[in-house]
Short mmCIF file of C-alpha atoms (C1' of nucleotides) in Angstrom, two decimals:
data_model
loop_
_atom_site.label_atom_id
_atom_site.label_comp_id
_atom_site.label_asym_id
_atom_site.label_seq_id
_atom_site.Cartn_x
_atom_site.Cartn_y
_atom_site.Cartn_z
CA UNK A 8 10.51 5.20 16.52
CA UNK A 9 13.68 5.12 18.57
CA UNK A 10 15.66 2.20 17.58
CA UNK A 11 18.48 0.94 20.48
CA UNK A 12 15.90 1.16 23.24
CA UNK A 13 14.80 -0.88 26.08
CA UNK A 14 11.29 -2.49 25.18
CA UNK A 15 9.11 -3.46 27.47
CA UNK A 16 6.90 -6.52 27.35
CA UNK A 17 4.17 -4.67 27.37
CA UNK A 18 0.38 -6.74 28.18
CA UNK A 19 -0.82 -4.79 24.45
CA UNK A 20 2.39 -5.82 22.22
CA UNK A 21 2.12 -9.24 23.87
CA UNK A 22 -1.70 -9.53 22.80
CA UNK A 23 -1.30 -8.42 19.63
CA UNK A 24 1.90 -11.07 19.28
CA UNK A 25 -0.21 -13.79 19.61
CA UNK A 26 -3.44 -12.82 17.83
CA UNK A 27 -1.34 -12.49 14.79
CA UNK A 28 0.85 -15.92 15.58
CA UNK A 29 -3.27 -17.72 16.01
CA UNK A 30 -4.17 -16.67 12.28
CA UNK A 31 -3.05 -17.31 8.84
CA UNK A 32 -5.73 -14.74 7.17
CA UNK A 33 -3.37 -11.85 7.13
CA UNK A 34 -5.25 -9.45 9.20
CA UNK A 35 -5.17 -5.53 8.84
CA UNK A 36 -4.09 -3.52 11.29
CA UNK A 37 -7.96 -2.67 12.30
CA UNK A 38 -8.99 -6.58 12.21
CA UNK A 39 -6.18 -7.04 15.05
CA UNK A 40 -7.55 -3.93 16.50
CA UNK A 41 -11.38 -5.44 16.88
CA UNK A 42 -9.82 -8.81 18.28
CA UNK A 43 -7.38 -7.17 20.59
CA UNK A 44 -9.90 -5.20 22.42
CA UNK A 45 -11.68 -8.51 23.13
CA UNK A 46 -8.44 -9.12 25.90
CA UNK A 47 -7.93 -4.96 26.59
CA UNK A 48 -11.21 -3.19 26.04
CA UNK A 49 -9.41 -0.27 26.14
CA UNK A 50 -6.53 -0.46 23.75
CA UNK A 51 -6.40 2.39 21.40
CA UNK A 52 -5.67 1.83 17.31
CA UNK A 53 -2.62 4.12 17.20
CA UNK A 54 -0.97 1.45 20.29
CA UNK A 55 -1.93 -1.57 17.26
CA UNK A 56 -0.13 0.93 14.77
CA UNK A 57 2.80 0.61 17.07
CA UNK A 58 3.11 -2.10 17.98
CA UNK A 59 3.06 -3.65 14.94
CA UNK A 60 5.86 -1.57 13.68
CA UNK A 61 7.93 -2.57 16.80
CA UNK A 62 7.12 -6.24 16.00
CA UNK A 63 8.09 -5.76 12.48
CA UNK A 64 11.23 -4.05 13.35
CA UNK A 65 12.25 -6.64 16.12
CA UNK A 66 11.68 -9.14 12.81
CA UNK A 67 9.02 -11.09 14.64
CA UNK A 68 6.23 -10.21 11.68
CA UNK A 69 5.58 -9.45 8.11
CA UNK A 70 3.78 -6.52 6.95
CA UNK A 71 2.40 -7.32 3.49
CA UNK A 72 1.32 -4.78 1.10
CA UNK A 73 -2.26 -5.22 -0.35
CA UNK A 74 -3.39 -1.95 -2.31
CA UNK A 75 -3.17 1.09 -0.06
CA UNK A 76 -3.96 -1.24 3.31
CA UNK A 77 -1.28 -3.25 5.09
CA UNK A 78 -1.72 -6.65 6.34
CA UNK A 79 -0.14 -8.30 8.97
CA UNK A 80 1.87 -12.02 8.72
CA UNK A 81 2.68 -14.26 12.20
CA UNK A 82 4.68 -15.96 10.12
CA UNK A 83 8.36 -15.15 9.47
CA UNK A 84 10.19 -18.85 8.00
CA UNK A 85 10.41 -18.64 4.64
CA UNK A 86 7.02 -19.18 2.45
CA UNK A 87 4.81 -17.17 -0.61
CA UNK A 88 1.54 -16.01 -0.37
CA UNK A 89 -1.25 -16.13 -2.78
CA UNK A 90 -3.83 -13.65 -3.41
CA UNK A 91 -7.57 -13.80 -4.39
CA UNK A 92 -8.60 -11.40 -7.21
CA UNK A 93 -12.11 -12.58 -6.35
CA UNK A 94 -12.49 -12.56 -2.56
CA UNK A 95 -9.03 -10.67 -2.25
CA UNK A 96 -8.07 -13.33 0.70
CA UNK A 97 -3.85 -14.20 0.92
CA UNK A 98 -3.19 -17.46 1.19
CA UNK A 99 0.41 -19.33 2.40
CA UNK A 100 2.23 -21.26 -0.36
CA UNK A 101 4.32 -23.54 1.59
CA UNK A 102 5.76 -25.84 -1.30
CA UNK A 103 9.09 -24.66 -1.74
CA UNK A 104 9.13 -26.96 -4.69
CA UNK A 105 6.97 -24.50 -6.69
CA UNK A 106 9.63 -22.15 -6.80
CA UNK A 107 13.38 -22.52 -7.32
CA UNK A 108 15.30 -18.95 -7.01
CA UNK A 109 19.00 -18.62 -8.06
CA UNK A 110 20.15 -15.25 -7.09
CA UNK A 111 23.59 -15.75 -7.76
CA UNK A 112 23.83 -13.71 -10.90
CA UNK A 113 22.04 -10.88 -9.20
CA UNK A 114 24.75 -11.15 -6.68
CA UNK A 115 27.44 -11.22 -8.95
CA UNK A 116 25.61 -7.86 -10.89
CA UNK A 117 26.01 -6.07 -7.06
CA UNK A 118 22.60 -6.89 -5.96
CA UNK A 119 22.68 -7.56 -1.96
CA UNK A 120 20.18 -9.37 -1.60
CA UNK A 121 18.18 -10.34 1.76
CA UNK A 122 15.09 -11.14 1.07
CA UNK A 123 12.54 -12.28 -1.32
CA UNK A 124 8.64 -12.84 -1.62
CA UNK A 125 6.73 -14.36 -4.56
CA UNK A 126 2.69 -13.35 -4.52
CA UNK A 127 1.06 -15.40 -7.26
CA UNK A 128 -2.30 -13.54 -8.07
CA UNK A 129 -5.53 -16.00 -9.57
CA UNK A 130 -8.60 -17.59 -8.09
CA UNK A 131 -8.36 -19.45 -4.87
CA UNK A 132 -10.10 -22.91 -5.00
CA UNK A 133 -12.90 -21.74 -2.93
CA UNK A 134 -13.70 -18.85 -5.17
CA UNK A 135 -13.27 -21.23 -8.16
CA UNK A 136 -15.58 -23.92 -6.90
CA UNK A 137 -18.25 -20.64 -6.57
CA UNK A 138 -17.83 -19.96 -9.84
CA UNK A 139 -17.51 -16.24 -8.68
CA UNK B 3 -15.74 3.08 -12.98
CA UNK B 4 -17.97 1.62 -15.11
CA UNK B 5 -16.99 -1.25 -17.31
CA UNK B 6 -17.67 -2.19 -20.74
CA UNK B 7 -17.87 1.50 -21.72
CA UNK B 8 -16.57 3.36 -24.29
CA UNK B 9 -13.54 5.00 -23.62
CA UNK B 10 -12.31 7.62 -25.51
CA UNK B 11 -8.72 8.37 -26.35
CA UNK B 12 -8.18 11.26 -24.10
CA UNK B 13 -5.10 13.53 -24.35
CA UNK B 14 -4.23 13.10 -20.91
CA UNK B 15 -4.62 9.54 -20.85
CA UNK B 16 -2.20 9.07 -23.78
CA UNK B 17 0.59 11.35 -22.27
CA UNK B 18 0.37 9.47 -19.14
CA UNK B 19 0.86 6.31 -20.95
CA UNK B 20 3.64 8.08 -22.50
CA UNK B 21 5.47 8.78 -19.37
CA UNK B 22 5.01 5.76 -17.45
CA UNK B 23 6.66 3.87 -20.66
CA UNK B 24 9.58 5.86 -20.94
CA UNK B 25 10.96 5.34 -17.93
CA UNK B 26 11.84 2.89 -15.93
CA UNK B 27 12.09 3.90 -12.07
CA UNK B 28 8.61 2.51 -11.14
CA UNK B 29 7.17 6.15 -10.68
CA UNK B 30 4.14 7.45 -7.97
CA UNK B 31 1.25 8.99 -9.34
CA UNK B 32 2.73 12.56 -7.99
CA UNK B 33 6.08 12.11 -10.32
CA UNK B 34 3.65 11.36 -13.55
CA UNK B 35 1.33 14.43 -12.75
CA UNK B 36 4.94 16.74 -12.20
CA UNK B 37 5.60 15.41 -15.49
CA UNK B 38 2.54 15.67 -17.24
CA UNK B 39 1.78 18.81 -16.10
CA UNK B 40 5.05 19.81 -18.55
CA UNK B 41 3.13 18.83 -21.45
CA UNK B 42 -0.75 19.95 -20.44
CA UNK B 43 -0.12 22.21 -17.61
CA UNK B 44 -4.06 22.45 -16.08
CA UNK B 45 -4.19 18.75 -15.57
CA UNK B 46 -5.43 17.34 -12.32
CA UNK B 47 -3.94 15.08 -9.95
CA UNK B 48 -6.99 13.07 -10.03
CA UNK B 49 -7.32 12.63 -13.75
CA UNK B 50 -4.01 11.15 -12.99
CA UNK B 51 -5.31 8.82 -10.57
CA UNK B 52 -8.24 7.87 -12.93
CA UNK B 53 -6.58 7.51 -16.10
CA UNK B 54 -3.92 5.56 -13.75
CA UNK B 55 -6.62 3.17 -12.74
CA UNK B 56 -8.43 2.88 -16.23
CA UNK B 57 -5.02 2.02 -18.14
CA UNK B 58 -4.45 -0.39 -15.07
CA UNK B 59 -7.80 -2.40 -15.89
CA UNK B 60 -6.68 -2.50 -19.36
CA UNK B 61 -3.69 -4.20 -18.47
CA UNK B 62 -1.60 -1.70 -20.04
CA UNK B 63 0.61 -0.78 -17.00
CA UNK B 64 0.89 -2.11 -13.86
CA UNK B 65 0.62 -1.06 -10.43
CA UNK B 66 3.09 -2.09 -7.45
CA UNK B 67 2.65 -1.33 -4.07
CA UNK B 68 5.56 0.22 -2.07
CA UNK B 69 4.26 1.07 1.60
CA UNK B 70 1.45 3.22 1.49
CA UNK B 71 2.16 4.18 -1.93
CA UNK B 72 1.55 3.32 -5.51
CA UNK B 73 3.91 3.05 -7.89
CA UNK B 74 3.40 2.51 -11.58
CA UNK B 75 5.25 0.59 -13.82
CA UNK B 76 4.72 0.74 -18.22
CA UNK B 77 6.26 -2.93 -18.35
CA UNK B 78 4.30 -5.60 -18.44
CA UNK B 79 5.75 -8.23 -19.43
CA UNK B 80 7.05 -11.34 -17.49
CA UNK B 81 9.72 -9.73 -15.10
CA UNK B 82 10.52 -8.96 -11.24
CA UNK B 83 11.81 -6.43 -9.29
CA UNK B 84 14.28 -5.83 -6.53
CA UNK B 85 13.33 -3.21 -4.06
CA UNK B 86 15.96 -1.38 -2.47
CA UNK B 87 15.55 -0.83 1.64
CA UNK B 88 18.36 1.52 1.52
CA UNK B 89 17.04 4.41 -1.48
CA UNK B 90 13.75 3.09 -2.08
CA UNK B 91 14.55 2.41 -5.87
CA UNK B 92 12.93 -0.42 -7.75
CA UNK B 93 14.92 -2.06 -10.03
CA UNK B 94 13.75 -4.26 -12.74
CA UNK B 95 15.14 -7.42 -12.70
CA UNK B 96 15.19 -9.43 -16.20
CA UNK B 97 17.11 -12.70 -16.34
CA UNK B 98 14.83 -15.54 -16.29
CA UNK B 99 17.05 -17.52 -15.37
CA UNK B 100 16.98 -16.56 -11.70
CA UNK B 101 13.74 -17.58 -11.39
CA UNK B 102 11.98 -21.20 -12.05
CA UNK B 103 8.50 -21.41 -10.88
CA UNK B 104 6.47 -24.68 -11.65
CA UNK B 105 3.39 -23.78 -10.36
CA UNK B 106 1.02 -27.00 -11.73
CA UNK B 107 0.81 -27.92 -7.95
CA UNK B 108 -0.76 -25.20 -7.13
CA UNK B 109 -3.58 -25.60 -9.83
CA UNK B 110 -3.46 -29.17 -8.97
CA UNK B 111 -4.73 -27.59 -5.38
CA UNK B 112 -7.48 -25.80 -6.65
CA UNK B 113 -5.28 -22.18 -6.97
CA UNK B 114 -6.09 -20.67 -10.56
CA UNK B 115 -2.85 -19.11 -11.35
CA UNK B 116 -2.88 -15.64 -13.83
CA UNK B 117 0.16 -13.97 -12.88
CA UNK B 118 2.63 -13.85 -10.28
CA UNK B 119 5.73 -11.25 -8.81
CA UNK B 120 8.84 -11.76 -7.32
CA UNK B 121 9.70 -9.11 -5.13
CA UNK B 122 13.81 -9.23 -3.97
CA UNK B 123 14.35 -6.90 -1.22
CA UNK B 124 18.33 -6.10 -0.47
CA UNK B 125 20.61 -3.24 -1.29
CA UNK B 126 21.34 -2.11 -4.98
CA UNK B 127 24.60 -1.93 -6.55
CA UNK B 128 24.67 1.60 -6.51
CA UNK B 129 24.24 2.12 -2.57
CA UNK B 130 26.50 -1.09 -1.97
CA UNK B 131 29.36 0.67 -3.70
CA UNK B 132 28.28 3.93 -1.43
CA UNK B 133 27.99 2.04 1.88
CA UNK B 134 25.61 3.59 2.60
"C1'" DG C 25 12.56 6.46 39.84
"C1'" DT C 26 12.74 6.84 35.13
"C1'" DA C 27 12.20 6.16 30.48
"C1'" DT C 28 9.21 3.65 27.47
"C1'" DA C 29 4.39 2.85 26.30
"C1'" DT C 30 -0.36 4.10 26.34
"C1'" DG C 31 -5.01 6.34 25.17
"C1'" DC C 32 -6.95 9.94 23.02
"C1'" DA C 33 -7.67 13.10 19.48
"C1'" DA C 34 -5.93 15.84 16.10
"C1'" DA C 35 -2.97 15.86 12.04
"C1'" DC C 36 -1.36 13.91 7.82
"C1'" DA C 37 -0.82 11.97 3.23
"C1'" DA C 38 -2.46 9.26 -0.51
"C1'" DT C 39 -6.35 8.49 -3.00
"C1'" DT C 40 -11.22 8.98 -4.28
"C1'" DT C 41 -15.38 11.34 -5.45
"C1'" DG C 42 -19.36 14.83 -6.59
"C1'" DC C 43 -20.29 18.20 -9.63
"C1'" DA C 44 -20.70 21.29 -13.47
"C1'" DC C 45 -18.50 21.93 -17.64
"C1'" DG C 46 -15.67 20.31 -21.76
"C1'" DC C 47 -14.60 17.68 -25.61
"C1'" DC C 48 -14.08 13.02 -28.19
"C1'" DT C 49 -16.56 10.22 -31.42
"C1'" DA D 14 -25.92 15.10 -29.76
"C1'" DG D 15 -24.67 12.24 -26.30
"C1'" DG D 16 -21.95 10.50 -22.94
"C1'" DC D 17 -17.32 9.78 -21.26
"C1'" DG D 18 -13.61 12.63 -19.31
"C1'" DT D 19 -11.90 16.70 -17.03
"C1'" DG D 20 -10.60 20.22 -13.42
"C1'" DC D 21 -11.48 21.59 -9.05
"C1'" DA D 22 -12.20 21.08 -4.32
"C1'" DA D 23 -14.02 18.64 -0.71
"C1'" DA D 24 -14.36 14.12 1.35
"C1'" DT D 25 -12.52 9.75 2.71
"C1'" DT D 26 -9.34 6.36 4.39
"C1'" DG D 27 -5.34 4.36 6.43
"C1'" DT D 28 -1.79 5.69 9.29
"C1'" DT D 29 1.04 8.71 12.25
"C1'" DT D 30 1.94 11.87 15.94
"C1'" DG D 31 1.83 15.24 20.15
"C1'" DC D 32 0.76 15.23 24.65
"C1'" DA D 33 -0.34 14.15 29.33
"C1'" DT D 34 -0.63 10.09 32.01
"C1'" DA D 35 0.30 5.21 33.17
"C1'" DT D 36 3.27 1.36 33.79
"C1'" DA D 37 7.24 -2.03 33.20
"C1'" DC D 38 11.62 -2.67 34.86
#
DNA sequence: GTATATGCAAACAATTTGCACGCCT
DNA sequence: AGGCGTGCAAATTGTTTGCATATAC
């Protein structure tokens, strides 16, 4: 992917902007794929592949890791995520009381650091409630 | 793979163990098989991938995810990591003291907490002193 | 007009799986 | 002896890419 280029605001990268900015689930690339073609029938699944990269590159989303799948984040302020062992669904952790990060001292050892996530791993409260 | 079986104490499986604990670079399931092929020379990349997955259900090593990969790590005790964008090296990253998480909020929301990561992302010492 | 973006299908890379045989316990 | 584990190769899955055409600017 050519970086330096003139993008265009393309009708597809646009769609699949906003899908991603009207959901918290942390789609996969496919999920956006199935909603996309709701608005452009004809998009293809390589042109979501993309895209997303673009978007990601441009900073405008977060791809998450989650086993050999991505999935996709609207969200880019800073915030955690929490995943479901049981229904394996990511949740936003908002409270930025819940964590407290110094990373002075890995500064000081030479460690640049830009960014940081924290993915606590449990049973979500709807799972729990189940009893699954 | 079945659960609650018997599992034997395979050859294979132990060298792999072996590997993955003495070192620390957060290996892919290709490096382990190069390096277990040293010692048994016939095995299979997907005994590698099994034994991977059975020593991962039995909590003895962890697995991260790093883009479409896997990587494996023989640590697994409390402790983060700090991914670098620049060589792709995980480091692991020990002080404690960087990190204060008080997650009772989160149970008090209904989140069952068992285990959590913090991923830095950034650019190590080594490839800060290269500029690269 | 021109270069970026698209749809399509084929290619790719990481991982998984079916099967017959091998080897722990 | 019995069943879990193995090697091998084929299958599967998520993602990427080449190419001719379409479209944003």
């Amino acid at each position: 992917m050519e970086k330096n280029v003139k993008r265009r605001n393309t009708q597809q990268r646009k769609v699949i902007l906003e899908i991603l900015r009207s959901t918290d689930i942390h789609p996969t690339a496919d999920w956006i794929y199935e909603k996309a073609r709701q608005v452009i029938p004809n998009i293809s699944l390589g042109t979501v592949y993309r895209n997303l990269k673009i978007l990601k590159d441009e900073g405008l989303i977060l791809e998450l890791n989650d086993g050999k799948q991505s999935r996709f984040d609207g969200r880019v302020d800073q915030h955690f995520h929490f995943k479901c062992l049981s229904c394996n669904s990511i949740y936003d952790i908002d409270n930025r009381k819940i964590v407290n990060i110094e990373h002075n001292d890995l500064r000081k050892e030479g460690y640049q650091v830009q960014s940081f996530d924290v993915v606590f791993s449990g049973i979500c409260p709807k799972c729990n409630g189940n009893q699954n």
